[in-house]
Short mmCIF file of C-alpha atoms and ligand atoms in Angstrom, two decimals:
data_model
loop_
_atom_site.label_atom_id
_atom_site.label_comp_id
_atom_site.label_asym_id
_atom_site.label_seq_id
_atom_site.Cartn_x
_atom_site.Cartn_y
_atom_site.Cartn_z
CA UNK A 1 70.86 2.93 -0.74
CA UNK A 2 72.76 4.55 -2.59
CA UNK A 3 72.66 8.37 -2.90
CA UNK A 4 74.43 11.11 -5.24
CA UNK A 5 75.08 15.00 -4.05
CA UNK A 6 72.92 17.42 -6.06
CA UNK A 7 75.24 19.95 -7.91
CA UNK A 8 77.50 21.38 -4.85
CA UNK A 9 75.03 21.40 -2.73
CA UNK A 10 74.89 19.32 0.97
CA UNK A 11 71.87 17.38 -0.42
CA UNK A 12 72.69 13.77 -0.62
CA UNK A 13 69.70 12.32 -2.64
CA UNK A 14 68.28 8.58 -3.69
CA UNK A 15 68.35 8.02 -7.65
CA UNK A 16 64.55 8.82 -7.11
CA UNK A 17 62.17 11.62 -5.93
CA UNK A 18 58.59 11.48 -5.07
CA UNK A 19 56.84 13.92 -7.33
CA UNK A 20 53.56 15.23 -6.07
CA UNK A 21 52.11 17.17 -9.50
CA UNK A 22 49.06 14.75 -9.59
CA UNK A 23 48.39 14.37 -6.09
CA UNK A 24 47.57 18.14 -6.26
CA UNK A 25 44.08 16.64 -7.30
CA UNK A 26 41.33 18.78 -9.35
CA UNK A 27 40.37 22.02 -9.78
CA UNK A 28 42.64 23.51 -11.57
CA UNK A 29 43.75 23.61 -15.84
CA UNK A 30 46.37 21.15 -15.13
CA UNK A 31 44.48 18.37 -12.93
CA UNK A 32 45.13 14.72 -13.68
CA UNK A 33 41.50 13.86 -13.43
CA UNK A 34 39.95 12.99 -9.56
CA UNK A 35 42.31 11.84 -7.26
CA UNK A 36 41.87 10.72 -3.19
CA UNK A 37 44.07 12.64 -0.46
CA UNK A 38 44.31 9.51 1.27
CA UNK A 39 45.57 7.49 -1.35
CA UNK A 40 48.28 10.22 -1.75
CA UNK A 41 49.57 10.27 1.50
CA UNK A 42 49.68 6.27 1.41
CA UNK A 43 51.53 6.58 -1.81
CA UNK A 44 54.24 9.58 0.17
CA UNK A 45 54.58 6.83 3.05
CA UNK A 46 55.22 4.17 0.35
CA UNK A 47 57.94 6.04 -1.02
CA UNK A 48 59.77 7.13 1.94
CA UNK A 49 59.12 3.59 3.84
CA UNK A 50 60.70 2.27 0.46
CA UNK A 51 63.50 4.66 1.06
CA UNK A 52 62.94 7.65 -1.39
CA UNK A 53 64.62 10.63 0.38
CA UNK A 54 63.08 13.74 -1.47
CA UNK A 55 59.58 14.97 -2.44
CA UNK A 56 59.44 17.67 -5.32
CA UNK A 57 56.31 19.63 -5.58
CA UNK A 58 54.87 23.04 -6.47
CA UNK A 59 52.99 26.00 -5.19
CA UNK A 60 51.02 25.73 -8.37
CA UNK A 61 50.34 21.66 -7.99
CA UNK A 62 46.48 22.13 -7.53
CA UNK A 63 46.97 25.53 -6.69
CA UNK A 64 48.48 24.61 -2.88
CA UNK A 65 46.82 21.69 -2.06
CA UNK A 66 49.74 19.25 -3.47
CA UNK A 67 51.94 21.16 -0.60
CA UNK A 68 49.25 20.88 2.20
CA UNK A 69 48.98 16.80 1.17
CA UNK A 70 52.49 16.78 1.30
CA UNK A 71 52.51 18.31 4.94
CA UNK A 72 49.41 16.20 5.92
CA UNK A 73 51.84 13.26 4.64
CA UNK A 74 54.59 14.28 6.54
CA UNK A 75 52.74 15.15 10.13
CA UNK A 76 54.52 12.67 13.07
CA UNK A 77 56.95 10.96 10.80
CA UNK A 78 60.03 10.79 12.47
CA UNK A 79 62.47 11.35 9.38
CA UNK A 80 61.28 14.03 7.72
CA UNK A 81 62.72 13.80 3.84
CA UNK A 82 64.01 16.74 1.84
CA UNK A 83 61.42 19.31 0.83
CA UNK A 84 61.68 20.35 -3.12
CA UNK A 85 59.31 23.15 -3.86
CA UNK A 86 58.62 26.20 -6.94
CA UNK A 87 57.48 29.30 -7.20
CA UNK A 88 57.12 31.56 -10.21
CA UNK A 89 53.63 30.23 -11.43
CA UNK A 90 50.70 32.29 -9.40
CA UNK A 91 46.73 32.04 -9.85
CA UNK A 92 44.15 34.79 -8.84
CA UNK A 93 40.68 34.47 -7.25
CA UNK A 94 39.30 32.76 -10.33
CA UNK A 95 42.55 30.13 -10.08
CA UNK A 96 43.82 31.48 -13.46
CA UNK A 97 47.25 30.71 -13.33
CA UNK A 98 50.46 33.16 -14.78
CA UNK A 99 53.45 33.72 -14.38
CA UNK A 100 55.84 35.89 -12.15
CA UNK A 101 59.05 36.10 -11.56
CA UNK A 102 59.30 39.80 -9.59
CA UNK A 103 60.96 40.26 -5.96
CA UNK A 104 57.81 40.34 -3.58
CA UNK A 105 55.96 38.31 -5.57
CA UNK A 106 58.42 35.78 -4.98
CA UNK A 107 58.62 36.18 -1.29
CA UNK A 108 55.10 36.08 -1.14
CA UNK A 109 54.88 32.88 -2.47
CA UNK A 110 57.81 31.68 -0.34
CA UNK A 111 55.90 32.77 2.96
CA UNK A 112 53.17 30.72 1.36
CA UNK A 113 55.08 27.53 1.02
CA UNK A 114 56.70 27.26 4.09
CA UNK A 115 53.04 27.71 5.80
CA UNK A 116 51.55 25.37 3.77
CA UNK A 117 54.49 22.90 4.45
CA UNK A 118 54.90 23.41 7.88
CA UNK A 119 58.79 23.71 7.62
CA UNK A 120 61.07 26.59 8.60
CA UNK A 121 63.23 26.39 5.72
CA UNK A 122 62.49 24.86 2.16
CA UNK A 123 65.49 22.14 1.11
CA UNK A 124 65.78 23.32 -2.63
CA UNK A 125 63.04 25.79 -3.72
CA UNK A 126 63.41 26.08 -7.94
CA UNK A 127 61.90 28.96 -10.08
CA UNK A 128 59.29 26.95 -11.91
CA UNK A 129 59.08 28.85 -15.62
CA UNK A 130 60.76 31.43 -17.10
CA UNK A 131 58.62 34.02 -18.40
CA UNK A 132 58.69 32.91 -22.13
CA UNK A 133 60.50 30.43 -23.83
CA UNK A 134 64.24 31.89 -24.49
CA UNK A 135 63.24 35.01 -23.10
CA UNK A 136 65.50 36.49 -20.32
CA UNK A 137 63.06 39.00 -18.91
CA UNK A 138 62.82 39.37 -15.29
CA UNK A 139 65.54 36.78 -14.92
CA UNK A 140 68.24 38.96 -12.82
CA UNK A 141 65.22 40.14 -10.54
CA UNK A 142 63.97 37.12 -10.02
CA UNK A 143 66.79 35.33 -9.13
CA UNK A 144 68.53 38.31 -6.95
CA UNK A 145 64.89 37.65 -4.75
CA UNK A 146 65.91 34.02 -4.92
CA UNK A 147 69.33 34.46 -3.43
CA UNK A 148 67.99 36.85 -0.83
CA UNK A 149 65.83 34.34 0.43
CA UNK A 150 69.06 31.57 0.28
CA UNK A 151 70.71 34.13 2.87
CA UNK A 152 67.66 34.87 5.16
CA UNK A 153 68.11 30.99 5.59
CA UNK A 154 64.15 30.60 4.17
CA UNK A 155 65.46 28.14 1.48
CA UNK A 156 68.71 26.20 1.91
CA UNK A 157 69.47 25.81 -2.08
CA UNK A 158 68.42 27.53 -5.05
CA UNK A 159 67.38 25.81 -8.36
CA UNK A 160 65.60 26.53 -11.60
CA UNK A 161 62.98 24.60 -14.06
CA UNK A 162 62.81 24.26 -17.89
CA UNK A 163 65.11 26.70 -18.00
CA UNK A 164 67.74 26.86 -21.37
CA UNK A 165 71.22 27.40 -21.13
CA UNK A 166 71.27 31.28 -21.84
CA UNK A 167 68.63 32.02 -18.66
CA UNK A 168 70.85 29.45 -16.30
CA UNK A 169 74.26 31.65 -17.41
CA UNK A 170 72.26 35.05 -16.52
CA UNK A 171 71.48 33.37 -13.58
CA UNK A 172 74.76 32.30 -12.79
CA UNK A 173 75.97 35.73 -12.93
CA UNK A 174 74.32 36.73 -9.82
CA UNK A 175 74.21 33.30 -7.26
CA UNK A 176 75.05 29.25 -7.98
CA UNK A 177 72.42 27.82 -9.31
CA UNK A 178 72.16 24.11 -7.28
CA UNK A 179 70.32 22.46 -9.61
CA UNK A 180 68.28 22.39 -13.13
CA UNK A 181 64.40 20.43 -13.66
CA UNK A 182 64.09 19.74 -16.90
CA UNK A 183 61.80 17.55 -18.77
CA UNK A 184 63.48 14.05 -19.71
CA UNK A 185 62.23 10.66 -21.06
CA UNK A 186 62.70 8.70 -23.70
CA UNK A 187 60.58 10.68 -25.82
CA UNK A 188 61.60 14.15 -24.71
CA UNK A 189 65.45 14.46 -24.84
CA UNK A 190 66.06 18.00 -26.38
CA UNK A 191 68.35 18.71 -23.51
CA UNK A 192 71.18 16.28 -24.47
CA UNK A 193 72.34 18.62 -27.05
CA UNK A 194 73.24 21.60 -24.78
CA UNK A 195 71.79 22.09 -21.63
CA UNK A 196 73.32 19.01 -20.24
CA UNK A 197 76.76 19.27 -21.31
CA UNK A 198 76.44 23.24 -19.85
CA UNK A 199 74.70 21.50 -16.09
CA UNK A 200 77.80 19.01 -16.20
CA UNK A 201 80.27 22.18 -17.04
CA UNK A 202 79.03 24.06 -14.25
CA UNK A 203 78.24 21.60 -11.93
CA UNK A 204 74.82 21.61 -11.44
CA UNK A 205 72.34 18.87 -10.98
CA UNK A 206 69.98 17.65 -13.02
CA UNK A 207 66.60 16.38 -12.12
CA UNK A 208 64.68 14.85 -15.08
CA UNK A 209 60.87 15.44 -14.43
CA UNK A 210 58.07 12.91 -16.14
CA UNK A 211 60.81 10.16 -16.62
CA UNK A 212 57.70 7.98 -17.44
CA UNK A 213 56.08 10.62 -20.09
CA UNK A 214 53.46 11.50 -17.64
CA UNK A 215 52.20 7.69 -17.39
CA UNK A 216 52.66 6.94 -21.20
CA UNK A 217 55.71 4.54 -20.69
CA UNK A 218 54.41 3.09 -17.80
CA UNK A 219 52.37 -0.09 -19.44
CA UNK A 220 49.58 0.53 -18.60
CA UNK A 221 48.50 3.31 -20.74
CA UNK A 222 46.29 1.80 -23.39
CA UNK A 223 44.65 3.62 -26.83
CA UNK A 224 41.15 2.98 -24.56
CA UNK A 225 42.12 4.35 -21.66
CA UNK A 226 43.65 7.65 -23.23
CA UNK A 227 40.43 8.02 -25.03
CA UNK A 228 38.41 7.45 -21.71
CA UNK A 229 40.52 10.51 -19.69
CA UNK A 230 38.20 12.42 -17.91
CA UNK A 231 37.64 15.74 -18.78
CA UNK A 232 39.88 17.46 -16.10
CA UNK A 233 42.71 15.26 -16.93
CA UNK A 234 45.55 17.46 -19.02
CA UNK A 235 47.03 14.47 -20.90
CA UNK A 236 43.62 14.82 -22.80
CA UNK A 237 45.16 18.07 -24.33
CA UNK A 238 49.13 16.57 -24.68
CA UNK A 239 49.91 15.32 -28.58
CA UNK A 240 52.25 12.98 -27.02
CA UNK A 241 48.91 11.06 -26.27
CA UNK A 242 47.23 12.00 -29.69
CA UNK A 243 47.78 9.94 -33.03
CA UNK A 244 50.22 9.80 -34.61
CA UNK A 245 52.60 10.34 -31.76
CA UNK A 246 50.47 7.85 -29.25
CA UNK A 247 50.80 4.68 -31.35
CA UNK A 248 54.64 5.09 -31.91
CA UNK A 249 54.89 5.30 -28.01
CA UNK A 250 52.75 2.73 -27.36
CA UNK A 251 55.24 0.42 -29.12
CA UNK A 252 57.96 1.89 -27.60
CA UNK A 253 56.55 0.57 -24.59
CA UNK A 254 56.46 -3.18 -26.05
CA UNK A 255 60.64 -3.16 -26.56
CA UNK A 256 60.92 -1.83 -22.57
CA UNK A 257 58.21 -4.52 -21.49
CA UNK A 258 60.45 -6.98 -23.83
CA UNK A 259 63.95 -5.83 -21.86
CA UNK A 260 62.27 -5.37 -18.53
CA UNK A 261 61.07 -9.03 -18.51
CA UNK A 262 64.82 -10.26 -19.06
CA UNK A 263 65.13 -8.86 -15.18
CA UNK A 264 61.30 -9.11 -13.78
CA UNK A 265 61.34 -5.12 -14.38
CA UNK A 266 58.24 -3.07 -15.28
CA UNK A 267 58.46 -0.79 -18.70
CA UNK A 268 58.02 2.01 -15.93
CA UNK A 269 61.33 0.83 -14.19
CA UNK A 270 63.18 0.40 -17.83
CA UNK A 271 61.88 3.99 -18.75
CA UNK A 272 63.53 5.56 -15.38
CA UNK A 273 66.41 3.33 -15.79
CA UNK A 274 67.59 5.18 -18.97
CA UNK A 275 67.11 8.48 -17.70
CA UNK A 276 70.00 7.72 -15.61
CA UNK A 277 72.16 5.92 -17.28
CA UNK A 278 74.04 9.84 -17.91
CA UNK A 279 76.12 10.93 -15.47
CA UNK A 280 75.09 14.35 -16.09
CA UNK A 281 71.63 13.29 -15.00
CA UNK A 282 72.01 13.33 -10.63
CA UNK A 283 68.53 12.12 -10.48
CA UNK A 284 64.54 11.12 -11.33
CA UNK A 285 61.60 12.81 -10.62
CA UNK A 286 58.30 10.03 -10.63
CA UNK A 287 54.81 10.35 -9.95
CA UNK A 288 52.77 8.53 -7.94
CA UNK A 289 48.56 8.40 -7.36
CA UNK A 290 48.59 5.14 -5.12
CA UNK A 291 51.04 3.03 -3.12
CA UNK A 292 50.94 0.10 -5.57
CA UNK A 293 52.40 2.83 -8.51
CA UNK A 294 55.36 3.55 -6.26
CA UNK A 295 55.76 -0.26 -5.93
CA UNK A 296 55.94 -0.18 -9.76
CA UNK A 297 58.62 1.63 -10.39
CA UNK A 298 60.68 1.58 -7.15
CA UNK A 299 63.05 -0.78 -9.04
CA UNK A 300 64.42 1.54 -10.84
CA UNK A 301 66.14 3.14 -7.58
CA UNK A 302 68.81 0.26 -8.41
CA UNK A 303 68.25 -0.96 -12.03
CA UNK A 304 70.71 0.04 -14.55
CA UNK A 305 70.40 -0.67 -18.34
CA UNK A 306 73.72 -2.98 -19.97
CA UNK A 307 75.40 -0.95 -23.15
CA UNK A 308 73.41 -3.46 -25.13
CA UNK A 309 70.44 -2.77 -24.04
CA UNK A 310 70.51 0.81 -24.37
CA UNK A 311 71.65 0.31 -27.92
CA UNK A 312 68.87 -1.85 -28.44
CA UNK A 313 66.38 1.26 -27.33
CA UNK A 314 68.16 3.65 -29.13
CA UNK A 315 68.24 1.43 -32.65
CA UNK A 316 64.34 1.48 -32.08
CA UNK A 317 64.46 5.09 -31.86
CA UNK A 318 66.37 5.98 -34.92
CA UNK A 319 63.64 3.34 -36.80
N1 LIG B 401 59.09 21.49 -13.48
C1 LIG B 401 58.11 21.17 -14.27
O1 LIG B 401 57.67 21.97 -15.12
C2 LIG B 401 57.50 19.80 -14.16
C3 LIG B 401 56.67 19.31 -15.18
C4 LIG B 401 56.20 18.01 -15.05
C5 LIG B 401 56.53 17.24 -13.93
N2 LIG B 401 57.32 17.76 -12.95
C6 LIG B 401 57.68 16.99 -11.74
O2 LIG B 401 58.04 15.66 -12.10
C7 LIG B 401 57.18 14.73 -11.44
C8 LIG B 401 57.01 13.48 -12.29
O3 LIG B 401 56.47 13.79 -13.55
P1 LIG B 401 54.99 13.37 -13.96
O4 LIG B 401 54.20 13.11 -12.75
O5 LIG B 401 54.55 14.38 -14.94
O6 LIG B 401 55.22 12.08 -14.85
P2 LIG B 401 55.77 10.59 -14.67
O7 LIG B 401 56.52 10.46 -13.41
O8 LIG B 401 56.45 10.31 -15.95
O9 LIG B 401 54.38 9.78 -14.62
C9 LIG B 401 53.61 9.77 -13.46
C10 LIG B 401 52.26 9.12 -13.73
O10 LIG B 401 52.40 7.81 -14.24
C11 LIG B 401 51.35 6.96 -13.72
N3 LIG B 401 52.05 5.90 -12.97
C12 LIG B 401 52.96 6.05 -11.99
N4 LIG B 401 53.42 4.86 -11.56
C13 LIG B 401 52.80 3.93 -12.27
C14 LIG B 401 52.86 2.53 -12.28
N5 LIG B 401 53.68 1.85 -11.45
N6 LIG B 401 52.08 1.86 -13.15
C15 LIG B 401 51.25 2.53 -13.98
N7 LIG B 401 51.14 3.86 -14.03
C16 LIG B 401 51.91 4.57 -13.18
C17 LIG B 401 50.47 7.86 -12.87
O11 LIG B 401 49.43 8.43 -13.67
P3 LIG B 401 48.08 7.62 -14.09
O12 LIG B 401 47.84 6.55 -13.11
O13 LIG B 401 47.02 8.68 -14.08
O14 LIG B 401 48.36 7.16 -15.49
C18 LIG B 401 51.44 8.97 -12.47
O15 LIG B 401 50.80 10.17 -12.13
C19 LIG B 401 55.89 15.55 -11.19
O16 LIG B 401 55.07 14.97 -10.20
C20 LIG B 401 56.50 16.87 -10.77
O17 LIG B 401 56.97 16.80 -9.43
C21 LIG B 401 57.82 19.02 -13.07
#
């Protein structure tokens, strides 16, 4: 299998993670709808049994319990595979969620992590938000806390999330940042213009979260099904799954079904496969609810797109 290091770190990861956001289950503003602890740790085992070597996940993923599947998941395996976590997104007794980027509460929700995950030290723990968009408030705290915590040997690498090129520099200034989570998909690609080119620059990885636009590229999202999401499922609220945006997706989804058939592929497995057809881009995050979605998309750990066909995508795209 083949493996890439992430940024210039020791971590040595396949071309895709496990990403646990949905399997943090309900009961919380950004649930995906009901979803069975069992069938998530079937879907982990998939994964790993298949050969995927990291698991990215949150404090915030259904306010701990994504973590505490994760570690359920995890219990007697033998080859344990890199832990991915974030902090920076807290909830109070009513579960309303904000965010926080000062020292202790940081180290609070550190202590928390490793409990819930059972481990002694997190792989690569990633500050989830900034405070704002383009804001660089709390930044240089926030990250100082992060790099004390890399020394105390709590967390072996340091990363950040959605952050833009101006918060990763201030960041910079203090430790090495490992490694950047952005959004990236077919339909989200705002950071080819500049945060990319500044990750490959500096040397930092690049893990592309929702590589499938949260299920939308998949094939199997339908006009019916997106208007039968149950209440507690986010996507409800997303305009990528709203008109007018929906049915241009939708038929983006026809031309990967069309190129995915020339190699028995699934549109999810042509989606992932362009994410990382950059060299800038180390890596995939993908989502999972059951063990026959991993075996959807698990193609795509060794599925790369010809010239041609990415042309063929991207002529779509400028239509
Ligand atoms: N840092 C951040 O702010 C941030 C934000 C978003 C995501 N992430 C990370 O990135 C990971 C992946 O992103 P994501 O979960 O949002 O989106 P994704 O990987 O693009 O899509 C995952 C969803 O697609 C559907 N799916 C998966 N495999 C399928 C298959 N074979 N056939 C049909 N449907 C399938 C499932 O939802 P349904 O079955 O319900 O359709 C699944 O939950 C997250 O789990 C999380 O770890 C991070």
């Amino acid at each position: 299998m083949q493996k890439r290091q992430l940024g210039k770190s020791d971590l040595h990861i396949t071309p895709i993670g496990f990403g646990a956001w949905a399997i943090g289950g309900s009961g919380w503003a950004y649930a995906w709808g009901h979803q069975d602890d069992q069938q998530s740790i079937h879907s982990i085992h998939r994964a790993l049994d298949l050969g995927i070597n990291w698991i990215d996940t949150a404090a915030v993923y259904g306010l701990g319990h994504s973590e505490e599947v994760v570690a359920s998941a995890l219990q007697g395996r033998s080859n344990r595979p890199y832990l991915f976590t974030k902090c920076s997104l807290v909830w109070d007794a009513k579960g309303q969620v904000h965010n926080e980027l000062s020292p202790d509460s940081i180290r609070r929700e550190c202590e928390a992590s490793l409990r819930r995950l059972k481990v002694d030290a997190i792989d690569l723990y990633q500050v989830h938000w900034p405070l704002a968009e383009d804001s660089l408030e709390g930044i240089e705290a926030g990250w100082t806390a992060m790099a004390e915590l890399q020394r105390q040997g709590k967390v072996r690498w340091i990363g950040v999330s959605n952050f833009n090129s101006k918060q990763m520099a201030l960041a910079q200034r203090i430790a090495p940042i490992t490694s950047l989570q952005p959004p990236y998909s077919l339909i989200h690609r705002d950071i080819e213009a500049d945060i990319l080119p500044f990750c490959e620059r500096n040397n930092i990885g690049v893990i592309g979260y929702s590589p499938m636009a949260s299920g939308l590229l998949t094939g199997s999202m339908t006009r019916e099904r997106v208007a039968a999401f149950p209440q507690d499922d986010w996507r409800r609220r997303s305009s990528d799954f709203q008109e007018p945006n929906l049915s241009r997706h939708l038929a983006l989804v026809d031309r990967l079904r069309e190129i995915g058939a020339r190699h028995g592929r699934s549109p999810a497995e042509v989606a992932i496969a362009w994410t990382l057809r950059l060299p800038a881009v180390t890596a995939a995050i993908v989502g999972a609810r059951s063990a026959e979605q991993v075996q959807g998309f698990i193609g795509a750990m060794d599925f790369r797109l010809s010239p041609t066909e990415q042309k063929e995508i991207e002529d779509f795209l400028r239509q």
